[in-house]
Structure formats: structure tokens, C-alpha cells
Amino acid sequence: MSSAYLWVKALHIVFVASWFAGLFYLPRLFVNLAMVPADSHAERERLLLMARKLYRFSSMLMVPAVGLGLWLWLGIGVGKGPGNGWLHAKLLLVAGVIGYHHVCRTLLRRFEQSGNQRSHRWFRVFNEVSVLLFTAIVILVVVKPF
């Protein structure tokens, strides 16, 4: 194992974990926004400000996470060759995470426009999707089941 591989891998893990931290918390802010009483404008604006900043920060973390992952795959060759079906499954799930990230932006826009139609319970369930994606990706990378 080269030193470059280990550095790229370590940084990839750091950025992925940081990106997911944002994806774990942003839907929790949506739960709180969905529960804000109609007459509580200050609370709503504070939560929207937090959600906007967190979405922006998470988006900035997503770029190096994906870029470093591509470097590991295409530049260093991780997952190439036979017996690496786990990587194809991981890439499919990563595409799902990127989609989830963009769905969060759509939901944030709805809150900004006062157009949310979903309950806090729906957002509680939606919040768990990122946990399931993260768990599946970690299992694929560590266990490499196929």
C-alpha cells in the first residue's frame, strides 16, 4: 500500500463521515420546522437559517468526498477487477445518497416558500433513510460480500 493511497483513503473517510453528519441532522431540522406553530416566525426563520447553512456546508463536503472516492476508484484502482461487485453496489448507493442530498434541497425550498405539505412524522422516517444508506455503504466497503 502506498502512502498516497492511505492519505486519499483517510481523507475520503473524513469527508464522507462529515457529509453524512450533515445529512443526518438536516432532516432533523425539517422535523422541527414541520412542528413550528404558524405564529412563531422567529423560530421558523432561525431553523431555516440553520438548515440553509447546513445544506450549503454539507454540499461543500460532498464534493471532496465524491472526488476522493473517484480518485480511489479510477486513479488508484480500488475495486477494479473480478470479485468487486461490492463496488458497483456501493456506487449505486452513492448515487442514491447524492439523490437524497438533492431531495433535501427540494424540501428546504418548500419550507422557504411556506409550501411544506408533509408532517413531522414523515420527516422522522425520511431522516432514517440516510442512516440506512450509510450503514449499507459501510457494510459493503468493509465486508465486501460480493
mmCIF file of C-alpha atoms in Angstrom:
data_model
loop_
_atom_site.group_PDB
_atom_site.id
_atom_site.type_symbol
_atom_site.label_atom_id
_atom_site.label_comp_id
_atom_site.label_asym_id
_atom_site.label_seq_id
_atom_site.Cartn_x
_atom_site.Cartn_y
_atom_site.Cartn_z
ATOM 1 C CA MET A 1 0.000 0.000 0.000
ATOM 2 C CA SER A 2 1.384 3.334 -0.995
ATOM 3 C CA SER A 3 1.388 6.368 1.224
ATOM 4 C CA ALA A 4 -0.748 8.274 -1.311
ATOM 5 C CA TYR A 5 -3.421 5.555 -1.222
ATOM 6 C CA LEU A 6 -3.628 5.710 2.564
ATOM 7 C CA TRP A 7 -3.884 9.526 2.580
ATOM 8 C CA VAL A 8 -6.578 9.581 -0.093
ATOM 9 C CA LYS A 9 -8.494 6.827 1.689
ATOM 10 C CA ALA A 10 -8.264 8.595 5.065
ATOM 11 C CA LEU A 11 -9.415 11.913 3.620
ATOM 12 C CA HIS A 12 -12.235 10.170 1.742
ATOM 13 C CA ILE A 13 -13.470 8.653 5.009
ATOM 14 C CA VAL A 14 -13.259 12.012 6.813
ATOM 15 C CA PHE A 15 -15.220 13.859 4.112
ATOM 16 C CA VAL A 16 -17.817 11.092 3.761
ATOM 17 C CA ALA A 17 -18.395 10.991 7.527
ATOM 18 C CA SER A 18 -18.656 14.785 7.648
ATOM 19 C CA TRP A 19 -21.058 14.885 4.691
ATOM 20 C CA PHE A 20 -23.249 12.260 6.325
ATOM 21 C CA ALA A 21 -23.248 14.184 9.602
ATOM 22 C CA GLY A 22 -24.984 16.973 7.707
ATOM 23 C CA LEU A 23 -27.386 14.514 6.084
ATOM 24 C CA PHE A 24 -28.220 13.055 9.499
ATOM 25 C CA TYR A 25 -29.019 16.463 11.006
ATOM 26 C CA LEU A 26 -30.675 18.365 8.142
ATOM 27 C CA PRO A 27 -33.849 16.222 8.109
ATOM 28 C CA ARG A 28 -33.985 16.628 11.891
ATOM 29 C CA LEU A 29 -34.217 20.373 11.293
ATOM 30 C CA PHE A 30 -37.073 19.596 8.871
ATOM 31 C CA VAL A 31 -38.847 17.721 11.692
ATOM 32 C CA ASN A 32 -38.543 20.832 13.848
ATOM 33 C CA LEU A 33 -39.655 23.126 11.017
ATOM 34 C CA ALA A 34 -42.732 20.972 10.418
ATOM 35 C CA MET A 35 -43.627 21.349 14.094
ATOM 36 C CA VAL A 36 -43.242 25.151 14.294
ATOM 37 C CA PRO A 37 -46.532 26.882 15.116
ATOM 38 C CA ALA A 38 -47.780 29.231 12.369
ATOM 39 C CA ASP A 39 -47.384 32.295 14.597
ATOM 40 C CA SER A 40 -43.765 31.564 15.560
ATOM 41 C CA HIS A 41 -41.962 33.476 12.818
ATOM 42 C CA ALA A 42 -38.685 33.970 14.713
ATOM 43 C CA GLU A 43 -38.340 30.253 15.438
ATOM 44 C CA ARG A 44 -39.147 29.378 11.825
ATOM 45 C CA GLU A 45 -36.594 31.855 10.467
ATOM 46 C CA ARG A 46 -33.906 30.626 12.872
ATOM 47 C CA LEU A 47 -34.477 26.995 11.824
ATOM 48 C CA LEU A 48 -34.500 27.962 8.139
ATOM 49 C CA LEU A 49 -31.213 29.814 8.572
ATOM 50 C CA MET A 50 -29.688 26.772 10.265
ATOM 51 C CA ALA A 51 -30.995 24.462 7.528
ATOM 52 C CA ARG A 52 -29.678 26.698 4.731
ATOM 53 C CA LYS A 53 -26.222 26.911 6.289
ATOM 54 C CA LEU A 54 -26.101 23.182 6.986
ATOM 55 C CA TYR A 55 -27.203 22.324 3.437
ATOM 56 C CA ARG A 56 -24.527 24.620 1.981
ATOM 57 C CA PHE A 57 -21.836 23.193 4.254
ATOM 58 C CA SER A 58 -22.893 19.603 3.506
ATOM 59 C CA SER A 59 -22.780 20.347 -0.210
ATOM 60 C CA MET A 60 -19.211 21.600 0.141
ATOM 61 C CA LEU A 61 -18.284 18.376 1.958
ATOM 62 C CA MET A 62 -19.946 16.206 -0.686
ATOM 63 C CA VAL A 63 -17.621 17.441 -3.459
ATOM 64 C CA PRO A 64 -14.310 16.226 -1.978
ATOM 65 C CA ALA A 65 -15.977 13.062 -0.641
ATOM 66 C CA VAL A 66 -17.088 12.095 -4.145
ATOM 67 C CA GLY A 67 -13.889 13.379 -5.769
ATOM 68 C CA LEU A 68 -11.635 11.396 -3.443
ATOM 69 C CA GLY A 69 -13.793 8.314 -3.963
ATOM 70 C CA LEU A 70 -13.405 8.662 -7.706
ATOM 71 C CA TRP A 71 -9.646 9.059 -7.244
ATOM 72 C CA LEU A 72 -9.551 5.817 -5.228
ATOM 73 C CA TRP A 73 -11.533 4.011 -7.902
ATOM 74 C CA LEU A 74 -10.255 5.448 -11.175
ATOM 75 C CA GLY A 75 -6.849 6.750 -10.149
ATOM 76 C CA ILE A 76 -5.619 4.124 -7.699
ATOM 77 C CA GLY A 77 -7.718 1.195 -8.937
ATOM 78 C CA VAL A 78 -9.640 0.253 -5.794
ATOM 79 C CA GLY A 79 -12.421 -2.157 -6.733
ATOM 80 C CA LYS A 80 -11.140 -2.948 -10.219
ATOM 81 C CA GLY A 81 -11.003 -6.493 -11.485
ATOM 82 C CA PRO A 82 -13.074 -9.588 -10.798
ATOM 83 C CA GLY A 83 -14.753 -10.152 -7.462
ATOM 84 C CA ASN A 84 -15.502 -6.497 -6.824
ATOM 85 C CA GLY A 85 -19.276 -6.435 -7.192
ATOM 86 C CA TRP A 86 -19.402 -4.670 -3.837
ATOM 87 C CA LEU A 87 -18.046 -1.536 -5.518
ATOM 88 C CA HIS A 88 -20.828 -1.493 -8.113
ATOM 89 C CA ALA A 89 -23.398 -1.836 -5.334
ATOM 90 C CA LYS A 90 -21.634 0.944 -3.396
ATOM 91 C CA LEU A 91 -21.643 3.245 -6.422
ATOM 92 C CA LEU A 92 -25.367 2.650 -6.830
ATOM 93 C CA LEU A 93 -25.927 3.569 -3.182
ATOM 94 C CA VAL A 94 -23.675 6.641 -3.506
ATOM 95 C CA ALA A 95 -25.863 7.764 -6.420
ATOM 96 C CA GLY A 96 -28.799 7.300 -4.036
ATOM 97 C CA VAL A 97 -27.074 9.424 -1.380
ATOM 98 C CA ILE A 98 -26.454 12.194 -3.911
ATOM 99 C CA GLY A 99 -30.128 11.990 -4.876
ATOM 100 C CA TYR A 100 -31.121 12.123 -1.193
ATOM 101 C CA HIS A 101 -28.935 15.206 -0.783
ATOM 102 C CA HIS A 102 -30.750 16.927 -3.652
ATOM 103 C CA VAL A 103 -34.156 15.889 -2.305
ATOM 104 C CA CYS A 104 -33.153 17.654 0.919
ATOM 105 C CA ARG A 105 -32.616 20.824 -1.129
ATOM 106 C CA THR A 106 -36.075 20.482 -2.669
ATOM 107 C CA LEU A 107 -37.621 20.039 0.772
ATOM 108 C CA LEU A 108 -35.707 23.053 2.089
ATOM 109 C CA ARG A 109 -37.028 25.164 -0.790
ATOM 110 C CA ARG A 110 -40.572 24.119 0.092
ATOM 111 C CA PHE A 111 -40.050 25.259 3.674
ATOM 112 C CA GLU A 112 -38.579 28.542 2.433
ATOM 113 C CA GLN A 113 -41.674 29.110 0.283
ATOM 114 C CA SER A 114 -44.038 28.016 3.093
ATOM 115 C CA GLY A 115 -45.191 25.180 0.857
ATOM 116 C CA ASN A 116 -44.414 22.172 3.018
ATOM 117 C CA GLN A 117 -47.247 19.622 2.970
ATOM 118 C CA ARG A 118 -45.530 16.873 4.981
ATOM 119 C CA SER A 119 -45.887 16.081 8.683
ATOM 120 C CA HIS A 120 -43.131 15.933 11.249
ATOM 121 C CA ARG A 121 -43.704 12.154 11.366
ATOM 122 C CA TRP A 122 -42.930 11.864 7.646
ATOM 123 C CA PHE A 123 -39.691 13.763 8.188
ATOM 124 C CA ARG A 124 -38.780 11.459 11.088
ATOM 125 C CA VAL A 125 -38.998 8.488 8.727
ATOM 126 C CA PHE A 126 -37.208 10.387 5.940
ATOM 127 C CA ASN A 127 -34.427 11.122 8.439
ATOM 128 C CA GLU A 128 -33.696 7.396 8.765
ATOM 129 C CA VAL A 129 -33.012 6.934 5.037
ATOM 130 C CA SER A 130 -29.538 8.453 5.366
ATOM 131 C CA VAL A 131 -28.743 6.109 8.265
ATOM 132 C CA LEU A 132 -29.770 3.088 6.189
ATOM 133 C CA LEU A 133 -27.709 4.262 3.203
ATOM 134 C CA PHE A 134 -24.673 4.915 5.381
ATOM 135 C CA THR A 135 -24.972 1.509 7.063
ATOM 136 C CA ALA A 136 -25.294 -0.323 3.750
ATOM 137 C CA ILE A 137 -22.302 1.505 2.252
ATOM 138 C CA VAL A 138 -20.074 0.802 5.264
ATOM 139 C CA ILE A 139 -21.035 -2.886 5.217
ATOM 140 C CA LEU A 140 -20.272 -3.120 1.500
ATOM 141 C CA VAL A 141 -16.870 -1.468 1.909
ATOM 142 C CA VAL A 142 -15.779 -3.402 4.992
ATOM 143 C CA VAL A 143 -17.330 -6.848 4.406
ATOM 144 C CA LYS A 144 -17.182 -6.850 0.584
ATOM 145 C CA PRO A 145 -19.897 -9.526 0.419
ATOM 146 C CA PHE A 146 -19.671 -9.983 -3.378
#
